[in-house]
Protein backbone atom coordinates (compact mmCIF):
# COMPACT_ATOMS: atom_id res chain seq x y z
CA UNK A 1 0.00 0.00 0.00
CA UNK A 2 1.19 3.51 -0.82
CA UNK A 3 2.91 5.22 2.13
CA UNK A 4 1.22 8.54 1.35
CA UNK A 5 -2.21 6.92 1.66
CA UNK A 6 -1.23 5.28 4.93
CA UNK A 7 0.04 8.62 6.29
CA UNK A 8 -3.02 10.54 5.06
CA UNK A 9 -5.44 8.02 6.56
CA UNK A 10 -3.54 7.98 9.85
CA UNK A 11 -3.76 11.78 10.04
CA UNK A 12 -7.44 11.73 9.14
CA UNK A 13 -8.18 9.17 11.89
CA UNK A 14 -6.09 11.16 14.36
CA UNK A 15 -8.06 14.30 13.55
CA UNK A 16 -11.32 12.39 13.98
CA UNK A 17 -10.06 11.00 17.30
CA UNK A 18 -9.35 14.52 18.61
CA UNK A 19 -13.03 15.43 18.18
CA UNK A 20 -14.19 12.04 19.51
CA UNK A 21 -12.16 12.39 22.72
CA UNK A 22 -13.31 15.98 23.19
CA UNK A 23 -16.96 14.96 22.78
CA UNK A 24 -16.56 12.05 25.20
CA UNK A 25 -14.80 14.22 27.80
CA UNK A 26 -17.78 16.59 27.67
CA UNK A 27 -20.45 13.90 27.86
CA UNK A 28 -21.49 14.09 24.22
CA UNK A 29 -21.68 11.52 21.47
CA UNK A 30 -19.83 12.34 18.26
CA UNK A 31 -23.18 12.93 16.53
CA UNK A 32 -24.36 15.30 19.27
CA UNK A 33 -21.12 17.28 19.03
CA UNK A 34 -21.50 17.66 15.26
CA UNK A 35 -25.18 18.57 15.50
CA UNK A 36 -24.43 21.36 17.97
CA UNK A 37 -21.36 22.39 15.96
CA UNK A 38 -23.48 22.60 12.80
CA UNK A 39 -26.13 24.73 14.45
CA UNK A 40 -23.48 27.24 15.48
CA UNK A 41 -21.66 27.08 12.15
CA UNK A 42 -24.79 27.56 10.04
CA UNK A 43 -26.24 30.26 12.29
CA UNK A 44 -29.69 29.29 10.97
CA UNK A 45 -32.36 26.73 11.74
CA UNK A 46 -31.65 23.31 10.34
CA UNK A 47 -33.68 20.15 9.95
CA UNK A 48 -32.77 16.52 10.55
CA UNK A 49 -32.57 16.11 6.77
CA UNK A 50 -30.09 19.02 6.59
CA UNK A 51 -27.93 17.32 9.25
CA UNK A 52 -27.99 13.98 7.42
CA UNK A 53 -26.97 15.66 4.18
CA UNK A 54 -24.25 17.74 5.83
CA UNK A 55 -22.63 14.91 7.82
CA UNK A 56 -23.44 12.00 5.49
CA UNK A 57 -24.97 10.06 8.35
CA UNK A 58 -28.06 7.83 8.31
CA UNK A 59 -31.30 9.43 9.52
CA UNK A 60 -31.46 6.94 12.42
CA UNK A 61 -28.09 8.11 13.75
CA UNK A 62 -29.01 11.79 13.60
CA UNK A 63 -32.51 11.12 14.94
CA UNK A 64 -31.13 9.22 17.95
CA UNK A 65 -28.73 12.03 18.79
CA UNK A 66 -31.46 14.65 18.35
CA UNK A 67 -33.84 12.70 20.61
CA UNK A 68 -31.15 12.44 23.33
CA UNK A 69 -30.41 16.17 23.11
CA UNK A 70 -34.14 16.90 23.19
CA UNK A 71 -34.60 14.65 26.26
CA UNK A 72 -31.75 16.55 27.94
CA UNK A 73 -33.61 19.76 27.08
CA UNK A 74 -30.72 21.07 24.98
CA UNK A 75 -32.88 21.57 21.91
CA UNK A 76 -36.44 21.44 20.68
CA UNK A 77 -37.78 20.07 17.43
CA UNK A 78 -40.49 22.39 16.17
CA UNK A 79 -42.65 22.12 13.05
CA UNK A 80 -41.28 24.12 10.12
CA UNK A 81 -43.44 26.95 8.85
CA UNK A 82 -43.86 25.30 5.46
CA UNK A 83 -44.42 21.70 6.61
CA UNK A 84 -45.80 20.13 9.77
CA UNK A 85 -43.85 16.95 8.99
CA UNK A 86 -40.50 18.73 8.81
CA UNK A 87 -39.05 19.67 12.18
CA UNK A 88 -36.54 22.45 12.71
CA UNK A 89 -33.87 22.13 15.36
CA UNK A 90 -33.88 24.99 17.86
CA UNK A 91 -31.51 25.36 20.80
CA UNK A 92 -33.02 25.93 24.23
CA UNK A 93 -31.42 28.24 26.80
CA UNK A 94 -29.62 25.19 28.23
CA UNK A 95 -28.49 24.26 24.74
CA UNK A 96 -27.13 27.74 24.11
CA UNK A 97 -25.25 27.53 27.42
CA UNK A 98 -23.82 24.14 26.40
CA UNK A 99 -22.76 25.59 23.05
CA UNK A 100 -21.01 28.48 24.81
CA UNK A 101 -19.15 26.15 27.16
CA UNK A 102 -18.34 23.26 24.83
CA UNK A 103 -18.79 24.08 21.13
CA UNK A 104 -17.45 27.63 20.89
CA UNK A 105 -14.11 26.54 22.42
CA UNK A 106 -13.80 24.01 19.56
CA UNK A 107 -14.18 26.81 17.00
CA UNK A 108 -11.63 28.87 18.91
CA UNK A 109 -9.15 25.98 19.05
CA UNK A 110 -9.59 25.31 15.32
CA UNK A 111 -9.01 28.98 14.57
CA UNK A 112 -5.86 29.09 16.70
CA UNK A 113 -4.55 25.89 15.09
CA UNK A 114 -5.08 27.25 11.57
CA UNK A 115 -3.53 30.58 12.49
CA UNK A 116 -0.33 28.74 13.40
CA UNK A 117 0.02 28.36 9.64
CA UNK A 118 0.76 31.12 7.18
CA UNK A 119 -2.01 32.30 4.87
CA UNK A 120 -0.24 30.47 2.05
CA UNK A 121 -0.11 27.22 4.04
CA UNK A 122 -3.81 27.49 4.96
CA UNK A 123 -4.75 28.18 1.35
CA UNK A 124 -2.66 25.24 0.16
CA UNK A 125 -4.09 22.92 2.84
CA UNK A 126 -7.66 23.77 1.86
CA UNK A 127 -7.13 23.65 -1.89
CA UNK A 128 -5.17 20.38 -1.82
CA UNK A 129 -7.69 18.72 0.49
CA UNK A 130 -10.54 19.82 -1.79
CA UNK A 131 -8.63 18.52 -4.80
CA UNK A 132 -8.04 15.16 -3.10
CA UNK A 133 -11.75 14.88 -2.22
CA UNK A 134 -12.77 15.68 -5.80
CA UNK A 135 -10.38 13.10 -7.26
CA UNK A 136 -11.39 10.46 -4.74
CA UNK A 137 -15.07 10.98 -5.63
CA UNK A 138 -14.19 10.35 -9.27
CA UNK A 139 -12.15 7.25 -8.48
CA UNK A 140 -14.61 5.52 -6.16
PDB file of C-alpha atoms in Angstrom:
ATOM      1  CA  UNK A   1       0.000   0.000   0.000  1.00  0.00           C
ATOM      2  CA  UNK A   2       1.191   3.514  -0.821  1.00  0.00           C
ATOM      3  CA  UNK A   3       2.915   5.222   2.130  1.00  0.00           C
ATOM      4  CA  UNK A   4       1.219   8.539   1.349  1.00  0.00           C
ATOM      5  CA  UNK A   5      -2.205   6.923   1.656  1.00  0.00           C
ATOM      6  CA  UNK A   6      -1.235   5.281   4.931  1.00  0.00           C
ATOM      7  CA  UNK A   7       0.038   8.615   6.288  1.00  0.00           C
ATOM      8  CA  UNK A   8      -3.016  10.543   5.060  1.00  0.00           C
ATOM      9  CA  UNK A   9      -5.437   8.016   6.560  1.00  0.00           C
ATOM     10  CA  UNK A  10      -3.540   7.984   9.853  1.00  0.00           C
ATOM     11  CA  UNK A  11      -3.756  11.775  10.044  1.00  0.00           C
ATOM     12  CA  UNK A  12      -7.443  11.727   9.140  1.00  0.00           C
ATOM     13  CA  UNK A  13      -8.175   9.166  11.888  1.00  0.00           C
ATOM     14  CA  UNK A  14      -6.087  11.158  14.359  1.00  0.00           C
ATOM     15  CA  UNK A  15      -8.061  14.302  13.554  1.00  0.00           C
ATOM     16  CA  UNK A  16     -11.324  12.389  13.984  1.00  0.00           C
ATOM     17  CA  UNK A  17     -10.062  11.002  17.296  1.00  0.00           C
ATOM     18  CA  UNK A  18      -9.353  14.524  18.612  1.00  0.00           C
ATOM     19  CA  UNK A  19     -13.029  15.425  18.184  1.00  0.00           C
ATOM     20  CA  UNK A  20     -14.188  12.039  19.513  1.00  0.00           C
ATOM     21  CA  UNK A  21     -12.161  12.385  22.719  1.00  0.00           C
ATOM     22  CA  UNK A  22     -13.305  15.984  23.193  1.00  0.00           C
ATOM     23  CA  UNK A  23     -16.964  14.964  22.785  1.00  0.00           C
ATOM     24  CA  UNK A  24     -16.564  12.049  25.197  1.00  0.00           C
ATOM     25  CA  UNK A  25     -14.803  14.223  27.800  1.00  0.00           C
ATOM     26  CA  UNK A  26     -17.779  16.586  27.671  1.00  0.00           C
ATOM     27  CA  UNK A  27     -20.453  13.896  27.863  1.00  0.00           C
ATOM     28  CA  UNK A  28     -21.493  14.088  24.219  1.00  0.00           C
ATOM     29  CA  UNK A  29     -21.683  11.525  21.467  1.00  0.00           C
ATOM     30  CA  UNK A  30     -19.833  12.343  18.264  1.00  0.00           C
ATOM     31  CA  UNK A  31     -23.181  12.933  16.535  1.00  0.00           C
ATOM     32  CA  UNK A  32     -24.359  15.302  19.273  1.00  0.00           C
ATOM     33  CA  UNK A  33     -21.118  17.278  19.034  1.00  0.00           C
ATOM     34  CA  UNK A  34     -21.496  17.660  15.264  1.00  0.00           C
ATOM     35  CA  UNK A  35     -25.184  18.567  15.505  1.00  0.00           C
ATOM     36  CA  UNK A  36     -24.426  21.361  17.966  1.00  0.00           C
ATOM     37  CA  UNK A  37     -21.364  22.390  15.964  1.00  0.00           C
ATOM     38  CA  UNK A  38     -23.476  22.603  12.797  1.00  0.00           C
ATOM     39  CA  UNK A  39     -26.134  24.730  14.452  1.00  0.00           C
ATOM     40  CA  UNK A  40     -23.476  27.243  15.477  1.00  0.00           C
ATOM     41  CA  UNK A  41     -21.655  27.082  12.148  1.00  0.00           C
ATOM     42  CA  UNK A  42     -24.787  27.556  10.039  1.00  0.00           C
ATOM     43  CA  UNK A  43     -26.242  30.263  12.290  1.00  0.00           C
ATOM     44  CA  UNK A  44     -29.687  29.285  10.972  1.00  0.00           C
ATOM     45  CA  UNK A  45     -32.356  26.735  11.740  1.00  0.00           C
ATOM     46  CA  UNK A  46     -31.650  23.315  10.344  1.00  0.00           C
ATOM     47  CA  UNK A  47     -33.681  20.148   9.951  1.00  0.00           C
ATOM     48  CA  UNK A  48     -32.767  16.518  10.545  1.00  0.00           C
ATOM     49  CA  UNK A  49     -32.569  16.106   6.774  1.00  0.00           C
ATOM     50  CA  UNK A  50     -30.088  19.015   6.594  1.00  0.00           C
ATOM     51  CA  UNK A  51     -27.934  17.318   9.247  1.00  0.00           C
ATOM     52  CA  UNK A  52     -27.989  13.982   7.419  1.00  0.00           C
ATOM     53  CA  UNK A  53     -26.969  15.661   4.181  1.00  0.00           C
ATOM     54  CA  UNK A  54     -24.246  17.740   5.831  1.00  0.00           C
ATOM     55  CA  UNK A  55     -22.634  14.912   7.823  1.00  0.00           C
ATOM     56  CA  UNK A  56     -23.437  12.001   5.489  1.00  0.00           C
ATOM     57  CA  UNK A  57     -24.971  10.056   8.354  1.00  0.00           C
ATOM     58  CA  UNK A  58     -28.055   7.828   8.305  1.00  0.00           C
ATOM     59  CA  UNK A  59     -31.303   9.434   9.519  1.00  0.00           C
ATOM     60  CA  UNK A  60     -31.459   6.941  12.419  1.00  0.00           C
ATOM     61  CA  UNK A  61     -28.086   8.110  13.746  1.00  0.00           C
ATOM     62  CA  UNK A  62     -29.011  11.786  13.596  1.00  0.00           C
ATOM     63  CA  UNK A  63     -32.512  11.116  14.937  1.00  0.00           C
ATOM     64  CA  UNK A  64     -31.131   9.217  17.953  1.00  0.00           C
ATOM     65  CA  UNK A  65     -28.726  12.033  18.792  1.00  0.00           C
ATOM     66  CA  UNK A  66     -31.463  14.651  18.352  1.00  0.00           C
ATOM     67  CA  UNK A  67     -33.835  12.704  20.612  1.00  0.00           C
ATOM     68  CA  UNK A  68     -31.154  12.442  23.326  1.00  0.00           C
ATOM     69  CA  UNK A  69     -30.411  16.172  23.111  1.00  0.00           C
ATOM     70  CA  UNK A  70     -34.138  16.898  23.192  1.00  0.00           C
ATOM     71  CA  UNK A  71     -34.603  14.645  26.263  1.00  0.00           C
ATOM     72  CA  UNK A  72     -31.751  16.547  27.940  1.00  0.00           C
ATOM     73  CA  UNK A  73     -33.612  19.764  27.076  1.00  0.00           C
ATOM     74  CA  UNK A  74     -30.718  21.066  24.978  1.00  0.00           C
ATOM     75  CA  UNK A  75     -32.881  21.572  21.913  1.00  0.00           C
ATOM     76  CA  UNK A  76     -36.436  21.437  20.678  1.00  0.00           C
ATOM     77  CA  UNK A  77     -37.782  20.068  17.427  1.00  0.00           C
ATOM     78  CA  UNK A  78     -40.491  22.395  16.173  1.00  0.00           C
ATOM     79  CA  UNK A  79     -42.648  22.123  13.049  1.00  0.00           C
ATOM     80  CA  UNK A  80     -41.278  24.119  10.123  1.00  0.00           C
ATOM     81  CA  UNK A  81     -43.439  26.949   8.853  1.00  0.00           C
ATOM     82  CA  UNK A  82     -43.859  25.304   5.458  1.00  0.00           C
ATOM     83  CA  UNK A  83     -44.418  21.698   6.608  1.00  0.00           C
ATOM     84  CA  UNK A  84     -45.803  20.133   9.771  1.00  0.00           C
ATOM     85  CA  UNK A  85     -43.845  16.946   8.990  1.00  0.00           C
ATOM     86  CA  UNK A  86     -40.498  18.727   8.812  1.00  0.00           C
ATOM     87  CA  UNK A  87     -39.045  19.667  12.179  1.00  0.00           C
ATOM     88  CA  UNK A  88     -36.544  22.454  12.712  1.00  0.00           C
ATOM     89  CA  UNK A  89     -33.866  22.133  15.365  1.00  0.00           C
ATOM     90  CA  UNK A  90     -33.878  24.995  17.860  1.00  0.00           C
ATOM     91  CA  UNK A  91     -31.511  25.358  20.805  1.00  0.00           C
ATOM     92  CA  UNK A  92     -33.025  25.927  24.232  1.00  0.00           C
ATOM     93  CA  UNK A  93     -31.423  28.239  26.799  1.00  0.00           C
ATOM     94  CA  UNK A  94     -29.622  25.193  28.233  1.00  0.00           C
ATOM     95  CA  UNK A  95     -28.486  24.264  24.736  1.00  0.00           C
ATOM     96  CA  UNK A  96     -27.128  27.744  24.107  1.00  0.00           C
ATOM     97  CA  UNK A  97     -25.254  27.527  27.420  1.00  0.00           C
ATOM     98  CA  UNK A  98     -23.822  24.143  26.397  1.00  0.00           C
ATOM     99  CA  UNK A  99     -22.764  25.585  23.046  1.00  0.00           C
ATOM    100  CA  UNK A 100     -21.008  28.480  24.805  1.00  0.00           C
ATOM    101  CA  UNK A 101     -19.149  26.148  27.162  1.00  0.00           C
ATOM    102  CA  UNK A 102     -18.336  23.259  24.826  1.00  0.00           C
ATOM    103  CA  UNK A 103     -18.788  24.076  21.133  1.00  0.00           C
ATOM    104  CA  UNK A 104     -17.448  27.626  20.894  1.00  0.00           C
ATOM    105  CA  UNK A 105     -14.107  26.537  22.423  1.00  0.00           C
ATOM    106  CA  UNK A 106     -13.795  24.010  19.565  1.00  0.00           C
ATOM    107  CA  UNK A 107     -14.180  26.806  17.003  1.00  0.00           C
ATOM    108  CA  UNK A 108     -11.627  28.873  18.911  1.00  0.00           C
ATOM    109  CA  UNK A 109      -9.147  25.977  19.046  1.00  0.00           C
ATOM    110  CA  UNK A 110      -9.587  25.314  15.318  1.00  0.00           C
ATOM    111  CA  UNK A 111      -9.013  28.983  14.566  1.00  0.00           C
ATOM    112  CA  UNK A 112      -5.861  29.092  16.701  1.00  0.00           C
ATOM    113  CA  UNK A 113      -4.549  25.891  15.090  1.00  0.00           C
ATOM    114  CA  UNK A 114      -5.082  27.254  11.566  1.00  0.00           C
ATOM    115  CA  UNK A 115      -3.531  30.580  12.493  1.00  0.00           C
ATOM    116  CA  UNK A 116      -0.333  28.737  13.403  1.00  0.00           C
ATOM    117  CA  UNK A 117       0.023  28.358   9.637  1.00  0.00           C
ATOM    118  CA  UNK A 118       0.760  31.120   7.184  1.00  0.00           C
ATOM    119  CA  UNK A 119      -2.005  32.300   4.865  1.00  0.00           C
ATOM    120  CA  UNK A 120      -0.237  30.469   2.046  1.00  0.00           C
ATOM    121  CA  UNK A 121      -0.114  27.220   4.043  1.00  0.00           C
ATOM    122  CA  UNK A 122      -3.814  27.486   4.956  1.00  0.00           C
ATOM    123  CA  UNK A 123      -4.754  28.181   1.345  1.00  0.00           C
ATOM    124  CA  UNK A 124      -2.660  25.236   0.164  1.00  0.00           C
ATOM    125  CA  UNK A 125      -4.090  22.919   2.837  1.00  0.00           C
ATOM    126  CA  UNK A 126      -7.661  23.775   1.856  1.00  0.00           C
ATOM    127  CA  UNK A 127      -7.133  23.648  -1.888  1.00  0.00           C
ATOM    128  CA  UNK A 128      -5.172  20.384  -1.821  1.00  0.00           C
ATOM    129  CA  UNK A 129      -7.687  18.718   0.490  1.00  0.00           C
ATOM    130  CA  UNK A 130     -10.544  19.820  -1.790  1.00  0.00           C
ATOM    131  CA  UNK A 131      -8.626  18.517  -4.803  1.00  0.00           C
ATOM    132  CA  UNK A 132      -8.042  15.157  -3.105  1.00  0.00           C
ATOM    133  CA  UNK A 133     -11.752  14.880  -2.219  1.00  0.00           C
ATOM    134  CA  UNK A 134     -12.770  15.679  -5.797  1.00  0.00           C
ATOM    135  CA  UNK A 135     -10.384  13.101  -7.259  1.00  0.00           C
ATOM    136  CA  UNK A 136     -11.394  10.458  -4.737  1.00  0.00           C
ATOM    137  CA  UNK A 137     -15.072  10.984  -5.625  1.00  0.00           C
ATOM    138  CA  UNK A 138     -14.189  10.353  -9.267  1.00  0.00           C
ATOM    139  CA  UNK A 139     -12.154   7.246  -8.475  1.00  0.00           C
ATOM    140  CA  UNK A 140     -14.608   5.516  -6.162  1.00  0.00           C
TER     141      UNK A 140
END
